[in-house]
mmCIF file of C-alpha atoms in Angstrom:
data_model
loop_
_atom_site.group_PDB
_atom_site.id
_atom_site.type_symbol
_atom_site.label_atom_id
_atom_site.label_comp_id
_atom_site.label_asym_id
_atom_site.label_seq_id
_atom_site.Cartn_x
_atom_site.Cartn_y
_atom_site.Cartn_z
ATOM 1 C CA MET K 1153 0.000 0.000 0.000
ATOM 2 C CA LYS K 1154 1.174 3.520 -0.783
ATOM 3 C CA ILE K 1155 0.267 6.394 1.525
ATOM 4 C CA ASN K 1156 -0.647 9.682 -0.147
ATOM 5 C CA THR K 1157 1.411 11.892 2.140
ATOM 6 C CA VAL K 1158 -0.172 15.069 0.743
ATOM 7 C CA LYS K 1159 -3.637 13.893 1.754
ATOM 8 C CA ARG K 1160 -2.271 12.740 5.106
ATOM 9 C CA ARG K 1161 -0.655 16.114 5.820
ATOM 10 C CA LEU K 1162 -3.821 18.016 4.931
ATOM 11 C CA SER K 1163 -5.902 15.657 7.091
ATOM 12 C CA GLU K 1164 -3.589 16.451 10.017
ATOM 13 C CA GLY K 1165 -3.980 20.211 9.521
ATOM 14 C CA LEU K 1166 -0.526 20.634 8.016
ATOM 15 C CA PRO K 1167 0.288 22.484 4.782
ATOM 16 C CA ALA K 1168 1.205 20.613 1.608
ATOM 17 C CA ILE K 1169 3.563 22.642 -0.572
ATOM 18 C CA GLY K 1170 4.197 21.684 -4.175
ATOM 19 C CA ILE K 1171 5.746 22.846 -7.398
ATOM 20 C CA CYS K 1172 4.363 22.791 -10.926
ATOM 21 C CA THR K 1173 6.055 21.563 -14.072
ATOM 22 C CA GLY K 1174 4.666 22.220 -17.527
ATOM 23 C CA LEU K 1175 7.455 21.545 -20.043
ATOM 24 C CA GLY K 1176 6.842 17.802 -20.244
ATOM 25 C CA SER K 1177 10.375 17.031 -19.029
ATOM 26 C CA VAL K 1178 10.790 13.791 -17.090
ATOM 27 C CA ILE K 1179 14.212 14.927 -15.892
ATOM 28 C CA VAL K 1180 12.765 18.127 -14.411
ATOM 29 C CA ALA K 1181 9.906 16.189 -12.800
ATOM 30 C CA GLU K 1182 12.288 13.803 -11.052
ATOM 31 C CA ALA K 1183 14.602 16.623 -9.973
ATOM 32 C CA TYR K 1184 11.698 18.547 -8.467
ATOM 33 C CA SER K 1185 10.610 15.477 -6.514
ATOM 34 C CA ASN K 1186 13.906 15.528 -4.655
ATOM 35 C CA LEU K 1187 13.907 19.224 -3.719
ATOM 36 C CA GLY K 1188 11.809 18.833 -0.577
ATOM 37 C CA PHE K 1189 8.341 19.574 -1.943
ATOM 38 C CA ASP K 1190 5.352 17.549 -0.805
ATOM 39 C CA PHE K 1191 4.076 17.142 -4.350
ATOM 40 C CA VAL K 1192 4.971 17.829 -7.961
ATOM 41 C CA LEU K 1193 2.058 18.911 -10.131
ATOM 42 C CA GLN K 1194 2.203 18.031 -13.821
ATOM 43 C CA ASP K 1195 0.180 20.662 -15.652
ATOM 44 C CA HIS K 1196 -1.785 18.947 -18.415
ATOM 45 C CA GLN K 1197 -4.004 22.009 -18.867
ATOM 46 C CA HIS K 1198 -1.480 24.696 -19.723
ATOM 47 C CA GLY K 1199 1.656 22.560 -20.104
ATOM 48 C CA LEU K 1200 3.178 20.268 -22.732
ATOM 49 C CA TRP K 1201 2.514 16.881 -21.111
ATOM 50 C CA ASP K 1202 0.883 14.148 -23.191
ATOM 51 C CA ASP K 1203 -0.233 10.622 -22.259
ATOM 52 C CA TYR K 1204 3.186 9.025 -22.673
ATOM 53 C CA SER K 1205 5.381 11.739 -21.187
ATOM 54 C CA GLY K 1206 2.863 12.098 -18.353
ATOM 55 C CA TRP K 1207 3.155 8.404 -17.518
ATOM 56 C CA LEU K 1208 6.937 8.638 -17.481
ATOM 57 C CA GLY K 1209 6.738 11.808 -15.430
ATOM 58 C CA PHE K 1210 4.566 10.237 -12.739
ATOM 59 C CA GLN K 1211 7.049 7.379 -12.449
ATOM 60 C CA ALA K 1212 9.952 9.825 -12.231
ATOM 61 C CA ILE K 1213 8.255 11.820 -9.464
ATOM 62 C CA SER K 1214 7.484 8.584 -7.611
ATOM 63 C CA ARG K 1215 11.194 7.743 -7.475
ATOM 64 C CA GLY K 1216 11.527 10.667 -5.068
ATOM 65 C CA PRO K 1217 9.547 11.462 -1.922
ATOM 66 C CA ALA K 1218 7.032 13.856 -3.526
ATOM 67 C CA MET K 1219 3.534 12.777 -4.572
ATOM 68 C CA PRO K 1220 2.632 12.793 -8.299
ATOM 69 C CA ILE K 1221 -0.314 15.161 -8.815
ATOM 70 C CA ALA K 1222 -1.743 16.379 -12.120
ATOM 71 C CA ARG K 1223 -3.977 19.162 -13.358
ATOM 72 C CA VAL K 1224 -6.246 17.699 -16.008
ATOM 73 C CA ASN K 1225 -6.979 19.703 -19.161
ATOM 74 C CA SER K 1226 -10.740 19.795 -18.490
ATOM 75 C CA ASN K 1227 -13.446 18.257 -16.353
ATOM 76 C CA ASP K 1228 -13.731 15.229 -18.626
ATOM 77 C CA PHE K 1229 -14.381 11.658 -17.455
ATOM 78 C CA ALA K 1230 -11.941 10.055 -19.893
ATOM 79 C CA ALA K 1231 -9.199 12.657 -19.372
ATOM 80 C CA ILE K 1232 -9.327 12.256 -15.580
ATOM 81 C CA GLY K 1233 -9.294 8.476 -15.936
ATOM 82 C CA ARG K 1234 -6.266 8.518 -18.212
ATOM 83 C CA LEU K 1235 -4.247 10.514 -15.668
ATOM 84 C CA LEU K 1236 -5.227 8.126 -12.889
ATOM 85 C CA ASP K 1237 -4.494 5.076 -15.058
ATOM 86 C CA ARG K 1238 -0.964 6.410 -15.567
ATOM 87 C CA GLY K 1239 -0.353 6.856 -11.856
ATOM 88 C CA ALA K 1240 -1.466 10.292 -10.699
ATOM 89 C CA LEU K 1241 -2.295 10.106 -6.991
ATOM 90 C CA GLY K 1242 -4.200 13.361 -7.113
ATOM 91 C CA VAL K 1243 -6.023 15.400 -9.743
ATOM 92 C CA VAL K 1244 -6.761 19.120 -9.872
ATOM 93 C CA VAL K 1245 -9.831 19.820 -12.022
ATOM 94 C CA PRO K 1246 -10.119 23.322 -13.533
ATOM 95 C CA MET K 1247 -13.153 25.600 -13.833
ATOM 96 C CA VAL K 1248 -15.599 23.748 -11.584
ATOM 97 C CA GLU K 1249 -18.559 26.105 -11.201
ATOM 98 C CA SER K 1250 -21.416 23.948 -9.900
ATOM 99 C CA ALA K 1251 -22.209 20.988 -7.679
ATOM 100 C CA LYS K 1252 -23.133 19.045 -10.808
ATOM 101 C CA ALA K 1253 -19.688 19.612 -12.302
ATOM 102 C CA ALA K 1254 -18.047 18.666 -8.995
ATOM 103 C CA HIS K 1255 -20.081 15.453 -8.882
ATOM 104 C CA SER K 1256 -18.948 14.556 -12.415
ATOM 105 C CA ALA K 1257 -15.315 15.007 -11.388
ATOM 106 C CA ALA K 1258 -15.790 12.964 -8.219
ATOM 107 C CA GLN K 1259 -17.388 10.093 -10.107
ATOM 108 C CA ALA K 1260 -14.399 9.908 -12.458
ATOM 109 C CA MET K 1261 -11.919 9.598 -9.578
ATOM 110 C CA ARG K 1262 -12.916 6.341 -7.869
ATOM 111 C CA TYR K 1263 -13.936 2.822 -8.814
ATOM 112 C CA PRO K 1264 -17.490 1.525 -8.248
ATOM 113 C CA PRO K 1265 -19.304 1.564 -5.908
ATOM 114 C CA ARG K 1266 -17.743 4.862 -4.750
ATOM 115 C CA GLY K 1267 -17.512 6.254 -8.263
ATOM 116 C CA SER K 1268 -17.648 5.194 -11.889
ATOM 117 C CA ARG K 1269 -13.969 5.087 -12.876
ATOM 118 C CA SER K 1270 -13.279 2.385 -15.452
ATOM 119 C CA PHE K 1271 -10.999 -0.416 -14.243
ATOM 120 C CA GLY K 1272 -7.685 -0.592 -16.099
ATOM 121 C CA PRO K 1273 -4.703 -0.106 -13.742
ATOM 122 C CA ALA K 1274 -2.053 -1.930 -15.792
ATOM 123 C CA LEU K 1275 0.154 1.174 -16.090
ATOM 124 C CA THR K 1276 0.146 1.827 -12.336
ATOM 125 C CA GLN K 1277 2.109 -1.270 -11.319
ATOM 126 C CA TYR K 1278 5.057 0.853 -10.202
ATOM 127 C CA HIS K 1279 2.807 1.883 -7.278
ATOM 128 C CA GLY K 1280 2.528 -1.774 -6.257
ATOM 129 C CA ALA K 1281 0.531 -4.818 -7.301
ATOM 130 C CA ASP K 1282 -2.093 -4.004 -4.655
ATOM 131 C CA TYR K 1283 -2.842 -0.570 -6.197
ATOM 132 C CA ALA K 1284 -6.540 -1.278 -6.783
ATOM 133 C CA THR K 1285 -7.116 -2.162 -3.129
ATOM 134 C CA TRP K 1286 -6.086 1.231 -1.709
ATOM 135 C CA ILE K 1287 -6.286 3.883 -4.426
ATOM 136 C CA ASP K 1288 -9.884 4.955 -3.713
ATOM 137 C CA ASP K 1289 -8.852 5.907 -0.173
ATOM 138 C CA GLU K 1290 -5.584 7.583 -1.101
ATOM 139 C CA VAL K 1291 -6.488 9.494 -4.266
ATOM 140 C CA LEU K 1292 -6.976 13.267 -3.873
ATOM 141 C CA LEU K 1293 -9.492 15.401 -5.804
ATOM 142 C CA MET K 1294 -9.072 19.179 -5.692
ATOM 143 C CA VAL K 1295 -11.567 21.222 -7.715
ATOM 144 C CA GLN K 1296 -10.589 24.675 -8.899
ATOM 145 C CA ILE K 1297 -12.632 27.607 -7.643
ATOM 146 C CA GLU K 1298 -11.561 30.280 -10.104
ATOM 147 C CA SER K 1299 -14.591 32.324 -11.105
ATOM 148 C CA ALA K 1300 -17.029 34.671 -9.415
ATOM 149 C CA GLN K 1301 -19.791 32.134 -10.073
ATOM 150 C CA ALA K 1302 -17.801 29.361 -8.401
ATOM 151 C CA VAL K 1303 -17.188 31.537 -5.331
ATOM 152 C CA GLU K 1304 -20.946 32.092 -5.026
ATOM 153 C CA ARG K 1305 -21.466 28.321 -5.115
ATOM 154 C CA ALA K 1306 -18.334 27.301 -3.212
ATOM 155 C CA GLU K 1307 -20.140 25.682 -0.294
ATOM 156 C CA GLU K 1308 -22.413 23.522 -2.462
ATOM 157 C CA ILE K 1309 -19.465 22.559 -4.681
ATOM 158 C CA LEU K 1310 -17.326 21.521 -1.728
ATOM 159 C CA ALA K 1311 -20.183 19.646 -0.078
ATOM 160 C CA VAL K 1312 -20.189 17.087 -2.918
ATOM 161 C CA GLU K 1313 -19.111 13.634 -1.729
ATOM 162 C CA GLY K 1314 -15.774 12.600 -3.190
ATOM 163 C CA VAL K 1315 -14.443 16.164 -3.470
ATOM 164 C CA ASP K 1316 -11.518 16.419 -1.051
ATOM 165 C CA GLY K 1317 -10.915 20.143 -1.357
ATOM 166 C CA CYS K 1318 -10.421 23.093 -3.656
ATOM 167 C CA TRP K 1319 -7.627 24.982 -5.302
ATOM 168 C CA VAL K 1320 -8.301 28.665 -5.887
ATOM 169 C CA GLY K 1321 -7.076 30.169 -9.155
ATOM 170 C CA PRO K 1322 -6.540 33.814 -8.108
ATOM 171 C CA ALA K 1323 -5.727 35.190 -11.572
ATOM 172 C CA ASP K 1324 -8.790 33.779 -13.312
ATOM 173 C CA LEU K 1325 -10.900 34.722 -10.301
ATOM 174 C CA ALA K 1326 -9.795 38.355 -10.506
ATOM 175 C CA ARG K 1327 -10.550 38.464 -14.238
ATOM 176 C CA THR K 1328 -14.061 37.060 -13.843
ATOM 177 C CA MET K 1329 -14.721 39.519 -11.020
ATOM 178 C CA GLY K 1330 -13.634 42.374 -13.284
ATOM 179 C CA ILE K 1331 -11.299 43.831 -10.682
ATOM 180 C CA ASP K 1332 -7.879 45.438 -10.851
ATOM 181 C CA LEU K 1333 -5.468 43.951 -8.341
ATOM 182 C CA LYS K 1334 -3.281 47.034 -8.642
ATOM 183 C CA THR K 1335 -5.903 49.003 -6.716
ATOM 184 C CA VAL K 1336 -6.768 48.898 -3.021
ATOM 185 C CA GLU K 1337 -10.420 48.293 -3.873
ATOM 186 C CA GLY K 1338 -9.534 45.390 -6.168
ATOM 187 C CA VAL K 1339 -7.333 43.724 -3.567
ATOM 188 C CA GLN K 1340 -10.030 44.103 -0.912
ATOM 189 C CA ALA K 1341 -12.703 42.563 -3.149
ATOM 190 C CA HIS K 1342 -10.350 39.733 -4.070
ATOM 191 C CA ASP K 1343 -9.517 39.044 -0.423
ATOM 192 C CA GLN K 1344 -13.209 38.950 0.431
ATOM 193 C CA ALA K 1345 -13.796 36.343 -2.281
ATOM 194 C CA LEU K 1346 -10.891 34.253 -0.995
ATOM 195 C CA GLY K 1347 -12.330 34.519 2.493
ATOM 196 C CA ARG K 1348 -15.657 33.177 1.274
ATOM 197 C CA VAL K 1349 -13.952 30.137 -0.225
ATOM 198 C CA LEU K 1350 -11.995 29.532 2.957
ATOM 199 C CA GLU K 1351 -15.188 29.742 4.999
ATOM 200 C CA ALA K 1352 -16.855 27.238 2.656
ATOM 201 C CA CYS K 1353 -13.935 24.860 3.284
ATOM 202 C CA ARG K 1354 -14.397 25.248 7.029
ATOM 203 C CA LYS K 1355 -18.132 24.593 6.850
ATOM 204 C CA THR K 1356 -17.788 21.489 4.691
ATOM 205 C CA GLY K 1357 -14.630 20.116 6.311
ATOM 206 C CA LYS K 1358 -12.752 20.137 3.004
ATOM 207 C CA PHE K 1359 -9.125 21.072 2.292
ATOM 208 C CA PRO K 1360 -8.367 24.635 1.148
ATOM 209 C CA GLY K 1361 -5.832 25.196 -1.611
ATOM 210 C CA ILE K 1362 -4.451 28.168 -3.487
ATOM 211 C CA PHE K 1363 -1.910 29.046 -6.150
ATOM 212 C CA GLY K 1364 0.931 30.554 -4.145
ATOM 213 C CA ALA K 1365 2.345 33.291 -6.357
ATOM 214 C CA PRO K 1366 2.001 36.173 -6.536
ATOM 215 C CA TRP K 1367 -0.796 35.679 -4.009
ATOM 216 C CA PRO K 1368 0.837 34.187 -0.902
ATOM 217 C CA PRO K 1369 -1.683 32.490 1.398
ATOM 218 C CA ARG K 1370 -2.921 34.999 3.936
ATOM 219 C CA GLY K 1371 -2.856 33.424 7.400
ATOM 220 C CA GLY K 1372 -5.688 31.507 8.975
ATOM 221 C CA GLY K 1373 -6.722 28.421 7.068
ATOM 222 C CA TRP K 1374 -4.485 29.197 4.115
ATOM 223 C CA SER K 1375 -1.482 28.438 6.313
ATOM 224 C CA ARG K 1376 -2.645 24.806 6.322
ATOM 225 C CA ALA K 1377 -3.496 24.613 2.633
ATOM 226 C CA PHE K 1378 -2.609 22.744 -0.552
ATOM 227 C CA CYS K 1379 -0.334 25.379 -2.084
ATOM 228 C CA LEU K 1380 1.988 25.827 -5.014
ATOM 229 C CA SER K 1381 5.359 27.411 -4.417
ATOM 230 C CA PRO K 1382 6.148 30.824 -5.953
ATOM 231 C CA TRP K 1383 8.599 28.892 -8.154
ATOM 232 C CA THR K 1384 5.721 27.348 -10.068
ATOM 233 C CA ILE K 1385 6.011 29.836 -12.921
ATOM 234 C CA ARG K 1386 9.323 28.184 -13.800
ATOM 235 C CA PRO K 1387 9.664 25.051 -15.970
#
């Protein structure tokens, strides 16, 4: 059995700090895994990873102590399943704006009866021959709250069974709110929206998460969040 140490840390009220890689480089992925981060996130939404390089990347990350996490390109059943079938131990799903969308993501993450993921773990054998017996407990689903609409619905999104937590996308959130973060008023409105998401996490008992740069987590619950390092803009 493999323990998802990111999920364990978050469950214990500790922060989980990761770094993102988007260039599709297996060498970079393995190097990052040995730099002391809790997880390495392969960005399949904005990065250059494909099915094959992603599979190799997850294996490379797993040779170090960090957990292999991926951001899927969209909230798509098959796309989520392909990342899991290649060994991702956590998936970040972008642009989740309703409980219905969150439910769709949750169903794709786990095998029946807890979900509807299709069974085909042949490519995950590097996690151990017993993979199928523990993955539903150890896998981590973080849905992205990154629009004004999603903030309004944050509590109902996070209340969906199978959703472990959220990951706020501050840049997209600011754009959908129509605010200027160079102004005091814009920063205040943005902070209020972040506070609403954090409160929704508290009410539902789900893990908070946020992109770390250039918006460092602001005390309180964010100090115990699923966060990306400010280095994440690098390859």
